[in-house]
Every structure is written in structure tokens, then in C-alpha cells.
Short mmCIF file of C-alpha atoms in Angstrom, two decimals:
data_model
loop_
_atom_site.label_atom_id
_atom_site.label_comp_id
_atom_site.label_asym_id
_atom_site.label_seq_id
_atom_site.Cartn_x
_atom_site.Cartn_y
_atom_site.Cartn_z
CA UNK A 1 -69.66 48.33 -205.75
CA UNK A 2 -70.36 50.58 -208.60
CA UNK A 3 -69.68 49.33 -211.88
CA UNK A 4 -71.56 49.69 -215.66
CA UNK A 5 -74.89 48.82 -216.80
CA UNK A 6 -75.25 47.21 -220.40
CA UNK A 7 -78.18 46.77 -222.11
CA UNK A 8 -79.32 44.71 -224.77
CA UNK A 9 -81.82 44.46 -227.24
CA UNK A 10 -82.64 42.17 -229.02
CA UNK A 11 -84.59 42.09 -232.72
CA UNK A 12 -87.72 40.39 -231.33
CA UNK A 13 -87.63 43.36 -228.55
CA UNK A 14 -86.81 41.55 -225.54
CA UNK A 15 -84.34 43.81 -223.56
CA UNK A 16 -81.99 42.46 -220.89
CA UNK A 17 -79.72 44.62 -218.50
CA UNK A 18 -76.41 43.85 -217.39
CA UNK A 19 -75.74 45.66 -214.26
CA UNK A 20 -72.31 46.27 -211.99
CA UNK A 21 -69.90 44.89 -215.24
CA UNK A 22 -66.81 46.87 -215.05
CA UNK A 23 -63.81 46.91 -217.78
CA UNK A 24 -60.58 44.31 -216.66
CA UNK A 25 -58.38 47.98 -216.33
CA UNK A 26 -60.93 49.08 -213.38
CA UNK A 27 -60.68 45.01 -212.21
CA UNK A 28 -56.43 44.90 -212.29
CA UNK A 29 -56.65 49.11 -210.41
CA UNK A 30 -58.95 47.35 -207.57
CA UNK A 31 -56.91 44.12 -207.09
CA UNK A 32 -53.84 45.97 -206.81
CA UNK A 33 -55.79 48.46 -204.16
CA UNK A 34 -56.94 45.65 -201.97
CA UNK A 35 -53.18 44.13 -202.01
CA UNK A 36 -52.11 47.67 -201.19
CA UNK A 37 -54.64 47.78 -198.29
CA UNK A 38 -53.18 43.60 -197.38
CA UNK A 39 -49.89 44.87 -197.14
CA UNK A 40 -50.70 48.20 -194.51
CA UNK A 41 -52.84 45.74 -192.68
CA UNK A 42 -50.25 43.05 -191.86
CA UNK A 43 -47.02 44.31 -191.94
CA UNK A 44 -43.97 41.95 -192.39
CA UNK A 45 -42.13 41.87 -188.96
CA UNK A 46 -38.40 42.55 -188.83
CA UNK A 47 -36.31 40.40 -186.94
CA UNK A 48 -35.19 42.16 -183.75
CA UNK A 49 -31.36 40.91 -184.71
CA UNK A 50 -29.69 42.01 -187.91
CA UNK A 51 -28.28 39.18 -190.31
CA UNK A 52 -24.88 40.72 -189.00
CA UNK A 53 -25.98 39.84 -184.81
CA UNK A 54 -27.30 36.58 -185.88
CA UNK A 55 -24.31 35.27 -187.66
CA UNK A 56 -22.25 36.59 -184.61
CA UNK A 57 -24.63 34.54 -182.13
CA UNK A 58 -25.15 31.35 -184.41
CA UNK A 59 -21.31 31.28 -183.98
CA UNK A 60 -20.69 31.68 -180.97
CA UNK A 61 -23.34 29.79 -179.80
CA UNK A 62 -21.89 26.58 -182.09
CA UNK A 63 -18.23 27.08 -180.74
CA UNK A 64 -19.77 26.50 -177.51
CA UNK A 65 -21.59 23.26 -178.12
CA UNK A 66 -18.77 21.98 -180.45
CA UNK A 67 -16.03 22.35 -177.59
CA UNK A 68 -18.22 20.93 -175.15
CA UNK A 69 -19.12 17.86 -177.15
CA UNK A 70 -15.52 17.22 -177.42
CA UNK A 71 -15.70 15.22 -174.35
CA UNK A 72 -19.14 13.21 -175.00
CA UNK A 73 -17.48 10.56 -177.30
CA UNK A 74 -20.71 8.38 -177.62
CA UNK A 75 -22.89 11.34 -178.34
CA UNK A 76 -20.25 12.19 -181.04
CA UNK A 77 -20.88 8.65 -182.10
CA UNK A 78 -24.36 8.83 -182.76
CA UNK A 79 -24.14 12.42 -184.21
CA UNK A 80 -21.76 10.73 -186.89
CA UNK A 81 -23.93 8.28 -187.60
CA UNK A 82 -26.91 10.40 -188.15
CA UNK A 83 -25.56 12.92 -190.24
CA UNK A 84 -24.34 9.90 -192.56
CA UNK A 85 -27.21 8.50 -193.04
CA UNK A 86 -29.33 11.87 -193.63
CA UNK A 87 -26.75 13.61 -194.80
CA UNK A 88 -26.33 17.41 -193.90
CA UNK A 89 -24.76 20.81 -194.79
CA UNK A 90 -21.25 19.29 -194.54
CA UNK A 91 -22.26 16.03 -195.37
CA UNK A 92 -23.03 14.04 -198.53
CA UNK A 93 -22.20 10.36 -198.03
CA UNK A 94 -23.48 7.69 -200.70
CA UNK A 95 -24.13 4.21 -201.08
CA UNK A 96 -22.12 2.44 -203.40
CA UNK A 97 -24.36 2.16 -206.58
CA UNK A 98 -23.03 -1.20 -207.72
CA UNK A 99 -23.04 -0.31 -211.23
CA UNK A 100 -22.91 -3.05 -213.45
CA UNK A 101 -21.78 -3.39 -216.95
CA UNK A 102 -24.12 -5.78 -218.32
CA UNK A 103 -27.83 -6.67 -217.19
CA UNK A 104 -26.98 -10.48 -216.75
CA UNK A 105 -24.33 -9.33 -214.05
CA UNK A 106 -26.76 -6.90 -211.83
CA UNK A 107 -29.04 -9.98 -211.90
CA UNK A 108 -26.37 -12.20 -210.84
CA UNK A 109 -25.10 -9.87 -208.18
CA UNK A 110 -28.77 -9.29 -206.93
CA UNK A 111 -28.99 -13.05 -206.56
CA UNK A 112 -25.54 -13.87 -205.12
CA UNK A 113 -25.60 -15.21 -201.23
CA UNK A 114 -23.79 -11.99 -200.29
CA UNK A 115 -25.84 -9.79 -201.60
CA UNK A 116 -28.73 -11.67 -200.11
CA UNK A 117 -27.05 -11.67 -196.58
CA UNK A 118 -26.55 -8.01 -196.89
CA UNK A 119 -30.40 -7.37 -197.44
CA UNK A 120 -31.06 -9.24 -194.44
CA UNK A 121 -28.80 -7.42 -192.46
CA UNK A 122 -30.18 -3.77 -193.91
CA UNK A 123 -33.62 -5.04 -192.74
CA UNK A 124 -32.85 -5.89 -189.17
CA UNK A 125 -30.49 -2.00 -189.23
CA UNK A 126 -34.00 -0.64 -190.39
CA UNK A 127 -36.14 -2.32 -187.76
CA UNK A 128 -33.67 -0.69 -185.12
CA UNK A 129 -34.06 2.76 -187.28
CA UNK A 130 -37.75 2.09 -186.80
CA UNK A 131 -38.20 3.02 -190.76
CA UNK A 132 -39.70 0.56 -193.82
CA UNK A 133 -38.28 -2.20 -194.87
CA UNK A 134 -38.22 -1.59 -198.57
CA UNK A 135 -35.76 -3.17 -200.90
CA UNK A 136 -35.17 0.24 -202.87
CA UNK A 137 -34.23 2.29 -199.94
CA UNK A 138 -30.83 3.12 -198.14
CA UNK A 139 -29.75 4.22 -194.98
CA UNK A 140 -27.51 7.22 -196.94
CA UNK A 141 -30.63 8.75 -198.68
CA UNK A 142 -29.30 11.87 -198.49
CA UNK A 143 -33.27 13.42 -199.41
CA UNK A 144 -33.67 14.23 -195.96
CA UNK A 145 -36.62 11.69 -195.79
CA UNK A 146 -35.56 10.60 -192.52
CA UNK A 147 -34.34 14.13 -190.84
CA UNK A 148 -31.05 14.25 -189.25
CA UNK A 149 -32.39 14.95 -186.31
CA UNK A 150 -34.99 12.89 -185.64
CA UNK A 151 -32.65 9.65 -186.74
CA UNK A 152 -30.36 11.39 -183.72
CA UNK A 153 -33.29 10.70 -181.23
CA UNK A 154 -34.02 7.29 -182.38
CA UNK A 155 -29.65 6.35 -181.70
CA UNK A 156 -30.28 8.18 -178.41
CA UNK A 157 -32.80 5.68 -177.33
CA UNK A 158 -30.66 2.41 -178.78
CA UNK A 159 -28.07 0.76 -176.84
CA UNK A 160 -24.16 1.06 -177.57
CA UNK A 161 -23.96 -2.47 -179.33
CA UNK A 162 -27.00 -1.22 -181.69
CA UNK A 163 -25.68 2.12 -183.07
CA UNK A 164 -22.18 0.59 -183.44
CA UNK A 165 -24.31 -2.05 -185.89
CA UNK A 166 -25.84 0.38 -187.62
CA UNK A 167 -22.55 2.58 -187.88
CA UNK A 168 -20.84 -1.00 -189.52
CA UNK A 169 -23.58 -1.04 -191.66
CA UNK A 170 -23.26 2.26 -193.07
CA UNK A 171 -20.00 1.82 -193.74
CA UNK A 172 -19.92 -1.29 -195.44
CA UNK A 173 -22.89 0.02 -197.70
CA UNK A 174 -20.74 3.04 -198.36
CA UNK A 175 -17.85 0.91 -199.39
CA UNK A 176 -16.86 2.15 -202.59
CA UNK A 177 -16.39 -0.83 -205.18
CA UNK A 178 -13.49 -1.46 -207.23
CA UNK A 179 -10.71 -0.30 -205.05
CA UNK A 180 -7.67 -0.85 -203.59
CA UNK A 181 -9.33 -0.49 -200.41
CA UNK A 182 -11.68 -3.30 -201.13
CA UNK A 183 -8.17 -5.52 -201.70
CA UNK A 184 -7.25 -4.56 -198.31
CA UNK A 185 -9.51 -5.54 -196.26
CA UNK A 186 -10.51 -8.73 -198.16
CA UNK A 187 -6.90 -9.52 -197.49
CA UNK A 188 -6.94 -8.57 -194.00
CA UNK A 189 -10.23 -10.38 -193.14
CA UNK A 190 -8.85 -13.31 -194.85
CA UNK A 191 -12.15 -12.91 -196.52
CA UNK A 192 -13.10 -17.04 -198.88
CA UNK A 193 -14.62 -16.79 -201.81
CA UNK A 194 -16.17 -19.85 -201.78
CA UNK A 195 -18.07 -18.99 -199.11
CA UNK A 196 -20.43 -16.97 -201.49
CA UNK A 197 -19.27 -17.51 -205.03
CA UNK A 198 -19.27 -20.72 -207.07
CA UNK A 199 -17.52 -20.57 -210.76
CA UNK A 200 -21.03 -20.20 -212.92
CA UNK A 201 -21.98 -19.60 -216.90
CA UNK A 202 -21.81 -16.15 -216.69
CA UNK A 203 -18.97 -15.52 -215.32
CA UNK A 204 -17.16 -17.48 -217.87
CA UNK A 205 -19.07 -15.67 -220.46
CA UNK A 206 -17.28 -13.06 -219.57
CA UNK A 207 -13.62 -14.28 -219.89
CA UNK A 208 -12.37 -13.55 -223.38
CA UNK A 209 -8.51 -13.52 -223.19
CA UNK A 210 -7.76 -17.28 -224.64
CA UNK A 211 -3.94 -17.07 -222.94
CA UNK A 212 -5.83 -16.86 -219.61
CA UNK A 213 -8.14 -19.07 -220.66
CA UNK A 214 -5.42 -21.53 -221.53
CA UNK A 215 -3.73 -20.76 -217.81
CA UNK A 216 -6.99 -21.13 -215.93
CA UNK A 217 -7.46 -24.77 -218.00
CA UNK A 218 -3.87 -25.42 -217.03
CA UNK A 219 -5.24 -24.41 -213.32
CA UNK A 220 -7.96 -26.66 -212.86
CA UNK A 221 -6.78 -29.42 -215.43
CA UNK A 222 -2.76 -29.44 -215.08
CA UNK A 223 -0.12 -28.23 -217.57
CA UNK A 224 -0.27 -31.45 -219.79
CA UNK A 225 -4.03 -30.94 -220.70
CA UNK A 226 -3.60 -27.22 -221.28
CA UNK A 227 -0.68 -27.31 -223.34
CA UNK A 228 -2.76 -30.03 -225.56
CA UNK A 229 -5.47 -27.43 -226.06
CA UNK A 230 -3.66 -24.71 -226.39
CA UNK A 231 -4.91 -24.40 -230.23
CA UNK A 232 -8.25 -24.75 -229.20
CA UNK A 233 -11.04 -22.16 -229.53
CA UNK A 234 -11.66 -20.22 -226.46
CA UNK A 235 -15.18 -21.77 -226.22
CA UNK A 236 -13.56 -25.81 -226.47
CA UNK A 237 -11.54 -24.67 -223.50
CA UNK A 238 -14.11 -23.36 -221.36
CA UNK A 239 -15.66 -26.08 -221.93
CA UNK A 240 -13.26 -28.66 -220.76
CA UNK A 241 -12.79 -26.21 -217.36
CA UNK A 242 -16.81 -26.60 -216.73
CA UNK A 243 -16.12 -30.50 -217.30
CA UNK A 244 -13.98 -30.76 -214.53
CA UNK A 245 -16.10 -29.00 -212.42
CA UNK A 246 -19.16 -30.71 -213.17
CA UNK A 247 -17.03 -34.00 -213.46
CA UNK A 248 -18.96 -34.50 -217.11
CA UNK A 249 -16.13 -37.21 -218.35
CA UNK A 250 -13.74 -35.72 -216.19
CA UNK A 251 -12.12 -35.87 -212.88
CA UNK A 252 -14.38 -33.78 -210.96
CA UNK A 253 -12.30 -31.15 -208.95
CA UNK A 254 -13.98 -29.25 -206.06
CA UNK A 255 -13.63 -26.39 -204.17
CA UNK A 256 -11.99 -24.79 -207.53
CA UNK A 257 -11.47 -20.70 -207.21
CA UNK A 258 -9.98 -19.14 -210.26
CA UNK A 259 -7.25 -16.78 -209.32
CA UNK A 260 -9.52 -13.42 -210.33
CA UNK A 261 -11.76 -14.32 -207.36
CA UNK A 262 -9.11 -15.20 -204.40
CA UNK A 263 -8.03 -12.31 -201.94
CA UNK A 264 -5.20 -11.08 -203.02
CA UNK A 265 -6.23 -10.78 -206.17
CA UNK A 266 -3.98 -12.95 -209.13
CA UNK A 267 -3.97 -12.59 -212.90
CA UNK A 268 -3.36 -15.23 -215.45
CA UNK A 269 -0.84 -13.59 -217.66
CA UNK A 270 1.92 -10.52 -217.70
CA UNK A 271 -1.03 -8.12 -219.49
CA UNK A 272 -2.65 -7.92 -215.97
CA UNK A 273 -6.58 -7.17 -215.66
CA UNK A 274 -6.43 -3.37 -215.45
CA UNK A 275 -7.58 -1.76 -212.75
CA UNK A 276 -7.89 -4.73 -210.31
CA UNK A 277 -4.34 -5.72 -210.66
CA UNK A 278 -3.62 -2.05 -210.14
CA UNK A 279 -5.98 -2.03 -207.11
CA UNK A 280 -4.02 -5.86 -205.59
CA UNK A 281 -0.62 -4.28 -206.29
CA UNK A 282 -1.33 -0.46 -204.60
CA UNK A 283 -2.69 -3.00 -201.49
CA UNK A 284 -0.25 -5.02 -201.62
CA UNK A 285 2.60 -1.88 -201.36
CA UNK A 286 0.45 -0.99 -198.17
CA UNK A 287 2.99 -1.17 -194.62
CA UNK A 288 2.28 -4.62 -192.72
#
């Protein structure tokens, strides 16, 4: 291959030859020869149809398919479904992230019993999706883990009453919080609140208005023992409302849902509770 010989001497006379050493500007002219010679040797093919044909085929060729699948409702179906849960160049649909405020209330939400029936249910809508159960994973991942088109093949194989759970659960998961929407159809399904939620510490934590304190006391308790503690600190009254629901030296009074956790939706005083009274009122204005 050519190259340089070097030799070297050294003082006690020992020689030693370096042979076929060449300088890095002879090393960078024969790379760039050899990826010369790569480049003659393969040559990149052209496509035999110009971006211009292919856009004019691609097209075409969708029109087609589209106006045809006009008619194949359930295929439609499944389609939908699939490009929700992968997501896709028109599509970007998210699960609701459940933000919360304050760690004690993600905690409390990640314990409630409808949070916990709402795993269950994402497990079994896996299992059908034949993908992992795993408690950090949605069905609207929209990183093309699970390809849009390979979730299409799975709803091929599943039977009507199977997609149309999955398609339920993809929409409830996609349910954006905090919105008038949310007031609707808790109203319509004449959804109970007592059927997962139970007046707890934290919750009362959270109340800091004492004039809706004082009308949640006069709630559970009556008028007469409100109106005596309407002086009282904030904390004496919450207090006496966990007494009667404990029945700690009170009449214990069951079944008890304060008016921010009934469908519709009901604050204690003229101020309102900002956006959810907004959100009750705007679904409340909604045409019968």
C-alpha cells in the first residue's frame, strides 16, 4: 500500500524501522477516494415516480378508499378507535392527566374506589388489546408504541360488544376534568356520590371559607347550632361537622354529602367556587 519508512536510532545503537506510516493528509485523500469509489459502486436508485406522480396517486388512491369506507360503519368504528388510542397524522388524543394541586390529593384520588374501579376496568380493556398490564400506561399513548395499525388488526379480530368497551373506555379516560361537560353528564347519569366518596380529613383540610363553613355546619347540624358558632374559628366548626358524622357526642347523621360533591353541583354562599359554579351554571343553561 505504499507508505513511509522511519527509522530510529537510538543512543545505545539499536535501530528500529517503521515501515508503510503515511502522514493523516495522505490518510483523509484515501478515505475520501474509497467513498468516491462506494458511491460509483452502488448508486442511489431514483424512484421511477416523481414526488409530483406520487402525491397525485397517494391521492387518488385515498379518495378511493375513503368513499368506499363510507358505507363500512363498523370498520369505521374500529378505525376510530385505533387511531385514538395510537394516535396518528390527524390525530393527537390525550388522557386526562388528573393534575392535582397538592400531593395529599393525588394520593387520595389514587386511592379513591373510583379510581380503583377504573384501573380494573383499564386492565381487563388491555387484556382484550392483548398489551401489559402496567399501572403507568394508557391506551392514548400517542408514542406509537402500539402502532395504529397493528391495534386495527387486534379490533378486527374482537367482537362488536368488545371494541364498543374499549371505545367507552377511551373516552371516559379522555374525559377532560373540570368541565362543564363533566356537570352534564354527572347530571344526566344521575351519577351518587356516595357511592365512591365519603366526607374525609383532607377534604376538609381543604375548605377555608368560614361563611361556608358556617353553612355546611348549618347543613349537617341545623340553623340553631350554626348560628351559635358562627364566631367560632374555622377549625371549632369543622370540628363539630366531623362530630356529627362520627357521632363523637353528637347525633350521628349518615349518608351526609356536602353540597360541593352532589351532581348538580351547589355552593354555600353568593361568592360561588369559581370555575365549578361556572362549569354547574353553563350545564345547567344546556336545552333539556
Amino acid at each position: 500500500d505504499g507508505g513511509k519508512v522511519y527509522v530510529e536510532v537510538h543512543v545505545s545503537g539499536e535501530v528500529n524501522e517503521y515501515k508503510g506510516y503515511i502522514t493523516a493528509e495522505e490518510y483523509n485523500r484515501r478515505m475520501r477516494k474509497l467513498d468516491s469509489n462506494a458511491e460509483k459502486s452502488e448508486p442511489i436508485s431514483k424512484p421511477e415516480l416523481t414526488k409530483a406522480a406520487q402525491n397525485y396517486v397517494a391521492l387518488h388512491r385515498h379518495n378511493a378508499v375513503r368513499v368506499t369506507l363510507l358505507s363500512q360503519s363498523e370498520l369505521a368504528l374500529r378505525l376510530m378507535v385505533a387511531h385514538a388510542i395510537c394516535g396518528s397524522f390527524h390525530w393527537n388524543v390525550k388522557p386526562d392527566p388528573q393534575r392535582a394541586d397538592k400531593k395529599e390529593t393525588q394520593q387520595n384520588i389514587h386511592e379513591s374506589t373510583a379510581q380503583k374501579a377504573f384501573f380494573k376496568e383499564r386492565d381487563e380493556v388491555f387484556k382484550l388489546l392483548n398489551w401489559p398490564t402496567d399501572e403507568g400506561l394508557s391506551t392514548c399513548t400517542d408514542n406509537f408504541m402500539f402502532e395504529v395499525v397493528e391495534v386495527f388488526q387486534t379490533l378486527q379480530t374482537l367482537a362488536e360488544k368488545d371494541v364498543m368497551r374499549i371505545l367507552t373506555f377511551v373516552m371516559v379516560e379522555t374525559l377532560a376534568s373540570g368541565t362543564a361537560l363533566v356537570e352534564l353528564l354527572g347530571k344526566m347519569l344521575n351519577v351518587n356520590m356516595q357511592d365512591f366518596w365519603q366526607p374525609e380529613g383532607h377534604f376538609f383540610d381543604l375548605i377555608r371559607d368560614k361563611n361556608a363553613i358556617n353553612a355546611m355546619l348549618a347543613d349537617i347540624g341545623g340553623k340553631e347550632v350554626a348560628d351559635g358558632n358562627v364566631t367560632s374559628t374555622a377549625k371549632v366548626q369543622k370540628k363539630i361537622i366531623n362530630d356529627y358524622l362520627t357521632g363523637e357526642g353528637r347525633e350521628q347523621v349518615n349518608d351526609w354529602m356536602p353540597n360541593y360533591m352532589k351532581f348538580p353541583f351547589q355552593s354555600y354562599t353568593k361568592n360561588g367556587a369559581g370555575e365549578l359554579t361556572n362549569n354547574a351554571e353553563y350545564a345547567e343553561e344546556m336545552p333539556k
